Amino acid sequence: MLAESNWKEIKDAAIELAVLPWGATEAHNYHMPYGTDIIEADHFAAAAAKQAWERGAKLTVLPTIPFGVNTGQADIKLDINIYPSTQLAILNDIIEVLNRQGIYKLVILNSHGGNDFRTILRELGLKYPKMFLSSCNWYQAVNKKEYFEHPGDHADEMETSLLLHLTPGLVLPLDEAGDGKEKKNKIKYFTEGWAWAERRWSQVTEDTGIGYPKAATKEKGERFFNAVTEKVADLFVEVCKMDAGDMYE
Ligand SMILES: [Zn+2]
């Protein structure tokens, strides 16, 4: 954890991989904190990096970026938006440092659905050809249906369970939560996954949540957290081991 490390530890350390957790600051239904995605990013990054470190991976976790792309939530109070072009600028600067110092592997650990780093990493990949640039969405690492009863993608049963496990003092009693009911687009093609338009959040949900949260428990959260952590740790180990000049078989 770079933010908790000192120069004595870092100056001669052999580091092959930098992990950059990336969150968002936004309302999460009535019952969860604005920093939910940050808290998740912090905990997954720390727990997965610990496992990877213990398996011999030479990696460091950079401090979590707390703001994400929230262009669809402009009218929700204090949801803080940064533009994709700002993310490009931030990533360019961080990657320039890594590239100059010979740390040629980066994994972005993404915690927020509005962040999409793929096109940005395509662009920066051409600019920094020695760098191996990658991203992962922890919330897609395992099949949620095996852990939770109700589907959703924001302040849902999954996120509520995670926070009940990680930071229970920051979650209101679940009878104070909204139902997270989502209105669907009248044009069915936008719900099929192949056609896309940004959701206008305040028209889609009344409580800012998407997904019924009230079946959440800390036990479900712990089980899911452990499964995701193990898979993310394995990704970190594999990327550390990998020869970027010989990736395919
Ligand atoms: Zn979230």
mmCIF file of C-alpha atoms and ligand atoms in Angstrom:
data_model
loop_
_atom_site.group_PDB
_atom_site.id
_atom_site.type_symbol
_atom_site.label_atom_id
_atom_site.label_comp_id
_atom_site.label_asym_id
_atom_site.label_seq_id
_atom_site.Cartn_x
_atom_site.Cartn_y
_atom_site.Cartn_z
ATOM 1 C CA MET A 1 0.000 0.000 0.000
ATOM 2 C CA LEU A 2 1.984 2.976 -1.275
ATOM 3 C CA ALA A 3 0.181 5.519 0.904
ATOM 4 C CA GLU A 4 1.192 3.536 4.002
ATOM 5 C CA SER A 5 4.770 2.869 2.883
ATOM 6 C CA ASN A 6 7.893 4.931 3.483
ATOM 7 C CA TRP A 7 10.889 5.823 1.351
ATOM 8 C CA LYS A 8 13.046 3.345 3.273
ATOM 9 C CA GLU A 9 10.787 0.508 2.150
ATOM 10 C CA ILE A 10 10.188 1.757 -1.354
ATOM 11 C CA LYS A 11 13.499 3.142 -2.644
ATOM 12 C CA ASP A 12 15.121 -0.211 -3.424
ATOM 13 C CA ALA A 13 11.990 -2.337 -3.725
ATOM 14 C CA ALA A 14 11.604 -4.317 -6.947
ATOM 15 C CA ILE A 15 8.074 -3.425 -8.112
ATOM 16 C CA GLU A 16 6.673 -4.857 -11.316
ATOM 17 C CA LEU A 17 2.995 -3.949 -11.114
ATOM 18 C CA ALA A 18 1.081 -0.884 -9.984
ATOM 19 C CA VAL A 19 -2.580 -1.306 -9.055
ATOM 20 C CA LEU A 20 -4.745 1.794 -9.308
ATOM 21 C CA PRO A 21 -8.128 1.509 -7.552
ATOM 22 C CA TRP A 22 -10.735 3.890 -8.986
ATOM 23 C CA GLY A 23 -14.043 4.773 -7.308
ATOM 24 C CA ALA A 24 -16.738 7.450 -7.482
ATOM 25 C CA THR A 25 -18.472 9.827 -5.091
ATOM 26 C CA GLU A 26 -22.230 9.486 -5.479
ATOM 27 C CA ALA A 27 -25.516 8.856 -3.685
ATOM 28 C CA HIS A 28 -26.214 5.166 -2.963
ATOM 29 C CA ASN A 29 -29.946 4.933 -2.204
ATOM 30 C CA TYR A 30 -30.939 6.422 1.177
ATOM 31 C CA HIS A 31 -29.026 3.991 3.334
ATOM 32 C CA MET A 32 -25.415 3.878 2.116
ATOM 33 C CA PRO A 33 -22.611 6.457 2.046
ATOM 34 C CA TYR A 34 -21.485 8.536 -0.933
ATOM 35 C CA GLY A 35 -18.094 6.857 -0.650
ATOM 36 C CA THR A 36 -19.445 3.321 -1.158
ATOM 37 C CA ASP A 37 -17.460 2.741 -4.369
ATOM 38 C CA ILE A 38 -14.303 4.148 -2.744
ATOM 39 C CA ILE A 39 -14.696 1.900 0.300
ATOM 40 C CA GLU A 40 -15.163 -1.129 -1.954
ATOM 41 C CA ALA A 41 -12.145 -0.194 -4.102
ATOM 42 C CA ASP A 42 -9.957 0.316 -1.010
ATOM 43 C CA HIS A 43 -10.898 -3.009 0.558
ATOM 44 C CA PHE A 44 -10.706 -5.131 -2.594
ATOM 45 C CA ALA A 45 -7.373 -3.592 -3.590
ATOM 46 C CA ALA A 46 -5.819 -4.097 -0.149
ATOM 47 C CA ALA A 47 -7.105 -7.634 0.386
ATOM 48 C CA ALA A 48 -6.290 -8.840 -3.137
ATOM 49 C CA ALA A 49 -2.837 -7.224 -3.129
ATOM 50 C CA LYS A 50 -2.070 -8.843 0.250
ATOM 51 C CA GLN A 51 -2.876 -12.290 -1.159
ATOM 52 C CA ALA A 52 -0.883 -11.594 -4.318
ATOM 53 C CA TRP A 53 2.087 -10.285 -2.290
ATOM 54 C CA GLU A 54 2.059 -13.418 -0.155
ATOM 55 C CA ARG A 55 2.193 -15.455 -3.372
ATOM 56 C CA GLY A 56 5.349 -13.597 -4.438
ATOM 57 C CA ALA A 57 3.926 -10.854 -6.662
ATOM 58 C CA LYS A 58 5.921 -7.621 -6.565
ATOM 59 C CA LEU A 59 3.194 -5.004 -6.653
ATOM 60 C CA THR A 60 2.149 -1.742 -5.116
ATOM 61 C CA VAL A 61 -1.333 -0.300 -4.634
ATOM 62 C CA LEU A 62 -1.632 3.400 -5.449
ATOM 63 C CA PRO A 63 -4.125 5.553 -3.512
ATOM 64 C CA THR A 64 -7.721 5.205 -4.729
ATOM 65 C CA ILE A 65 -8.986 7.906 -7.094
ATOM 66 C CA PRO A 66 -12.193 9.070 -5.368
ATOM 67 C CA PHE A 67 -14.104 10.669 -8.291
ATOM 68 C CA GLY A 68 -15.592 8.962 -11.332
ATOM 69 C CA VAL A 69 -17.685 9.668 -14.409
ATOM 70 C CA ASN A 70 -21.138 10.712 -13.175
ATOM 71 C CA THR A 71 -22.379 12.582 -16.232
ATOM 72 C CA GLY A 72 -25.843 11.010 -15.928
ATOM 73 C CA GLN A 73 -26.346 12.227 -12.351
ATOM 74 C CA ALA A 74 -25.826 15.967 -12.786
ATOM 75 C CA ASP A 75 -29.020 16.786 -10.850
ATOM 76 C CA ILE A 76 -28.299 14.526 -7.867
ATOM 77 C CA LYS A 77 -26.920 16.636 -5.057
ATOM 78 C CA LEU A 78 -23.144 16.400 -4.585
ATOM 79 C CA ASP A 79 -22.612 13.540 -7.005
ATOM 80 C CA ILE A 80 -19.183 14.639 -8.193
ATOM 81 C CA ASN A 81 -18.531 14.188 -11.897
ATOM 82 C CA ILE A 82 -15.150 14.091 -13.570
ATOM 83 C CA TYR A 83 -15.098 13.796 -17.363
ATOM 84 C CA PRO A 84 -13.546 10.895 -19.276
ATOM 85 C CA SER A 85 -11.109 13.455 -20.724
ATOM 86 C CA THR A 86 -10.013 14.262 -17.144
ATOM 87 C CA GLN A 87 -9.494 10.559 -16.505
ATOM 88 C CA LEU A 88 -7.329 10.446 -19.633
ATOM 89 C CA ALA A 89 -5.230 13.334 -18.274
ATOM 90 C CA ILE A 90 -4.858 11.735 -14.822
ATOM 91 C CA LEU A 91 -3.941 8.365 -16.296
ATOM 92 C CA ASN A 92 -1.472 9.911 -18.725
ATOM 93 C CA ASP A 93 0.368 11.575 -15.848
ATOM 94 C CA ILE A 94 0.445 8.461 -13.655
ATOM 95 C CA ILE A 95 1.525 6.218 -16.537
ATOM 96 C CA GLU A 96 4.254 8.692 -17.490
ATOM 97 C CA VAL A 97 5.719 8.302 -13.983
ATOM 98 C CA LEU A 98 5.516 4.511 -14.063
ATOM 99 C CA ASN A 99 6.998 4.356 -17.554
ATOM 100 C CA ARG A 100 9.904 6.646 -16.628
ATOM 101 C CA GLN A 101 10.693 4.539 -13.575
ATOM 102 C CA GLY A 102 10.502 1.169 -15.296
ATOM 103 C CA ILE A 103 7.305 -0.105 -13.666
ATOM 104 C CA TYR A 104 5.789 -1.369 -16.872
ATOM 105 C CA LYS A 105 2.547 -3.024 -15.711
ATOM 106 C CA LEU A 106 -0.661 -1.341 -14.588
ATOM 107 C CA VAL A 107 -4.021 -2.782 -13.544
ATOM 108 C CA ILE A 108 -6.858 -0.349 -12.849
ATOM 109 C CA LEU A 109 -9.226 -1.867 -10.287
ATOM 110 C CA ASN A 110 -12.510 -0.224 -11.195
ATOM 111 C CA SER A 111 -15.338 0.124 -8.711
ATOM 112 C CA HIS A 112 -17.897 2.223 -10.641
ATOM 113 C CA GLY A 113 -20.077 1.407 -13.645
ATOM 114 C CA GLY A 114 -19.779 4.900 -15.166
ATOM 115 C CA ASN A 115 -15.998 4.495 -15.501
ATOM 116 C CA ASP A 116 -14.886 2.827 -18.712
ATOM 117 C CA PHE A 117 -11.138 2.853 -19.175
ATOM 118 C CA ARG A 118 -10.898 0.721 -22.298
ATOM 119 C CA THR A 119 -10.786 3.443 -24.942
ATOM 120 C CA ILE A 120 -8.460 5.531 -22.760
ATOM 121 C CA LEU A 121 -6.041 2.620 -22.345
ATOM 122 C CA ARG A 122 -6.096 1.996 -26.099
ATOM 123 C CA GLU A 123 -4.994 5.589 -26.641
ATOM 124 C CA LEU A 124 -2.311 5.586 -23.925
ATOM 125 C CA GLY A 125 -1.090 2.152 -25.000
ATOM 126 C CA LEU A 126 0.062 3.617 -28.305
ATOM 127 C CA LYS A 127 1.742 6.497 -26.539
ATOM 128 C CA TYR A 128 3.589 4.278 -24.028
ATOM 129 C CA PRO A 129 4.470 1.106 -25.975
ATOM 130 C CA LYS A 130 6.568 -0.394 -23.157
ATOM 131 C CA MET A 131 3.597 -0.307 -20.771
ATOM 132 C CA PHE A 132 1.157 -3.170 -20.268
ATOM 133 C CA LEU A 133 -2.108 -1.369 -19.472
ATOM 134 C CA SER A 134 -5.201 -3.167 -18.221
ATOM 135 C CA SER A 135 -8.357 -2.682 -16.213
ATOM 136 C CA CYS A 136 -10.823 -4.905 -14.385
ATOM 137 C CA ASN A 137 -14.262 -4.423 -12.885
ATOM 138 C CA TRP A 138 -14.354 -6.306 -9.584
ATOM 139 C CA TYR A 139 -18.176 -6.352 -9.644
ATOM 140 C CA GLN A 140 -18.105 -8.570 -12.736
ATOM 141 C CA ALA A 141 -15.427 -10.983 -11.482
ATOM 142 C CA VAL A 142 -17.822 -13.687 -10.269
ATOM 143 C CA ASN A 143 -21.438 -14.552 -11.064
ATOM 144 C CA LYS A 144 -23.515 -12.367 -8.700
ATOM 145 C CA LYS A 145 -26.523 -14.651 -9.146
ATOM 146 C CA GLU A 146 -24.737 -17.326 -7.114
ATOM 147 C CA TYR A 147 -24.504 -14.983 -4.132
ATOM 148 C CA PHE A 148 -27.592 -12.739 -4.169
ATOM 149 C CA GLU A 149 -31.353 -13.108 -4.703
ATOM 150 C CA HIS A 150 -32.111 -9.749 -6.309
ATOM 151 C CA PRO A 151 -30.457 -8.299 -9.416
ATOM 152 C CA GLY A 152 -29.292 -4.699 -9.527
ATOM 153 C CA ASP A 153 -26.327 -2.543 -10.322
ATOM 154 C CA HIS A 154 -26.284 0.318 -7.857
ATOM 155 C CA ALA A 155 -26.730 0.292 -4.068
ATOM 156 C CA ASP A 156 -28.321 -3.116 -4.581
ATOM 157 C CA GLU A 157 -28.316 -6.272 -2.452
ATOM 158 C CA MET A 158 -24.722 -6.931 -3.462
ATOM 159 C CA GLU A 159 -23.332 -3.505 -2.533
ATOM 160 C CA THR A 160 -25.384 -3.329 0.645
ATOM 161 C CA SER A 161 -24.153 -6.779 1.727
ATOM 162 C CA LEU A 162 -20.561 -5.758 1.017
ATOM 163 C CA LEU A 163 -20.814 -2.649 3.179
ATOM 164 C CA LEU A 164 -22.570 -4.567 5.949
ATOM 165 C CA HIS A 165 -19.461 -6.760 5.936
ATOM 166 C CA LEU A 166 -16.818 -4.033 5.453
ATOM 167 C CA THR A 167 -18.139 -0.902 7.212
ATOM 168 C CA PRO A 168 -21.427 -1.739 8.990
ATOM 169 C CA GLY A 169 -21.373 1.534 10.935
ATOM 170 C CA LEU A 170 -21.916 3.437 7.670
ATOM 171 C CA VAL A 171 -25.138 1.617 6.656
ATOM 172 C CA LEU A 172 -28.528 2.757 7.938
ATOM 173 C CA PRO A 173 -31.070 0.136 9.084
ATOM 174 C CA LEU A 174 -32.472 -1.494 5.933
ATOM 175 C CA ASP A 175 -36.044 -0.411 6.661
ATOM 176 C CA GLU A 176 -34.814 3.124 5.890
ATOM 177 C CA ALA A 177 -33.614 2.100 2.418
ATOM 178 C CA GLY A 178 -35.676 2.712 -0.705
ATOM 179 C CA ASP A 179 -36.687 -0.260 -2.857
ATOM 180 C CA GLY A 180 -34.239 0.608 -5.653
ATOM 181 C CA LYS A 181 -36.916 0.219 -8.315
ATOM 182 C CA GLU A 182 -35.663 0.838 -11.863
ATOM 183 C CA LYS A 183 -37.770 2.206 -14.716
ATOM 184 C CA LYS A 184 -36.789 0.601 -18.025
ATOM 185 C CA ASN A 185 -36.314 2.396 -21.328
ATOM 186 C CA LYS A 186 -39.476 2.333 -23.506
ATOM 187 C CA ILE A 187 -37.298 1.325 -26.458
ATOM 188 C CA LYS A 188 -36.628 -2.310 -25.637
ATOM 189 C CA TYR A 189 -33.389 -2.445 -27.627
ATOM 190 C CA PHE A 190 -31.713 -0.292 -24.978
ATOM 191 C CA THR A 191 -32.414 -2.994 -22.413
ATOM 192 C CA GLU A 192 -31.002 -5.840 -24.510
ATOM 193 C CA GLY A 193 -27.358 -4.889 -24.115
ATOM 194 C CA TRP A 194 -26.526 -4.244 -27.793
ATOM 195 C CA ALA A 195 -27.873 -0.691 -28.064
ATOM 196 C CA TRP A 196 -26.738 1.851 -25.499
ATOM 197 C CA ALA A 197 -27.720 5.273 -24.242
ATOM 198 C CA GLU A 198 -26.710 6.748 -20.909
ATOM 199 C CA ARG A 199 -29.405 6.407 -18.249
ATOM 200 C CA ARG A 200 -30.780 9.681 -16.887
ATOM 201 C CA TRP A 201 -30.486 8.583 -13.330
ATOM 202 C CA SER A 202 -33.109 10.720 -11.629
ATOM 203 C CA GLN A 203 -35.702 9.595 -14.214
ATOM 204 C CA VAL A 204 -34.831 5.926 -13.847
ATOM 205 C CA THR A 205 -34.893 5.656 -10.038
ATOM 206 C CA GLU A 206 -36.478 7.688 -7.251
ATOM 207 C CA ASP A 207 -34.122 6.770 -4.399
ATOM 208 C CA THR A 208 -30.915 6.703 -6.559
ATOM 209 C CA GLY A 209 -30.674 2.930 -6.071
ATOM 210 C CA ILE A 210 -31.055 0.292 -8.773
ATOM 211 C CA GLY A 211 -31.780 -3.099 -7.261
ATOM 212 C CA TYR A 212 -33.762 -4.182 -4.187
ATOM 213 C CA PRO A 213 -31.344 -3.955 -1.232
ATOM 214 C CA LYS A 214 -33.326 -5.264 1.713
ATOM 215 C CA ALA A 215 -32.349 -8.930 1.465
ATOM 216 C CA ALA A 216 -28.716 -7.940 2.099
ATOM 217 C CA THR A 217 -26.754 -9.550 4.943
ATOM 218 C CA LYS A 218 -23.175 -9.288 6.127
ATOM 219 C CA GLU A 219 -22.753 -13.046 5.641
ATOM 220 C CA LYS A 220 -23.605 -12.737 1.941
ATOM 221 C CA GLY A 221 -21.248 -9.772 1.740
ATOM 222 C CA GLU A 222 -18.377 -11.680 3.326
ATOM 223 C CA ARG A 223 -18.812 -14.699 1.049
ATOM 224 C CA PHE A 224 -18.916 -12.513 -2.064
ATOM 225 C CA PHE A 225 -16.004 -10.361 -0.875
ATOM 226 C CA ASN A 226 -13.810 -13.402 -0.345
ATOM 227 C CA ALA A 227 -14.650 -14.922 -3.732
ATOM 228 C CA VAL A 228 -14.005 -11.673 -5.620
ATOM 229 C CA THR A 229 -10.800 -10.977 -3.663
ATOM 230 C CA GLU A 230 -9.391 -14.389 -4.514
ATOM 231 C CA LYS A 231 -10.064 -13.908 -8.227
ATOM 232 C CA VAL A 232 -8.679 -10.364 -8.327
ATOM 233 C CA ALA A 233 -5.575 -11.533 -6.421
ATOM 234 C CA ASP A 234 -5.072 -14.238 -9.019
ATOM 235 C CA LEU A 235 -5.274 -11.648 -11.798
ATOM 236 C CA PHE A 236 -2.584 -9.586 -10.036
ATOM 237 C CA VAL A 237 -0.333 -12.646 -9.685
ATOM 238 C CA GLU A 238 -0.807 -13.657 -13.331
ATOM 239 C CA VAL A 239 -0.082 -10.143 -14.603
ATOM 240 C CA CYS A 240 3.061 -9.947 -12.460
ATOM 241 C CA LYS A 241 4.331 -13.295 -13.770
ATOM 242 C CA MET A 242 3.405 -12.617 -17.387
ATOM 243 C CA ASP A 243 5.972 -11.782 -20.057
ATOM 244 C CA ALA A 244 4.345 -8.921 -21.965
ATOM 245 C CA GLY A 245 6.312 -9.945 -25.065
ATOM 246 C CA ASP A 246 4.873 -13.477 -25.027
ATOM 247 C CA MET A 247 1.249 -13.282 -23.943
ATOM 248 C CA TYR A 248 -0.593 -15.555 -26.340
ATOM 249 C CA GLU A 249 -0.771 -19.282 -27.033
HETATM 250 ZN ZN ZN B 1 -21.587 1.741 -6.034
#
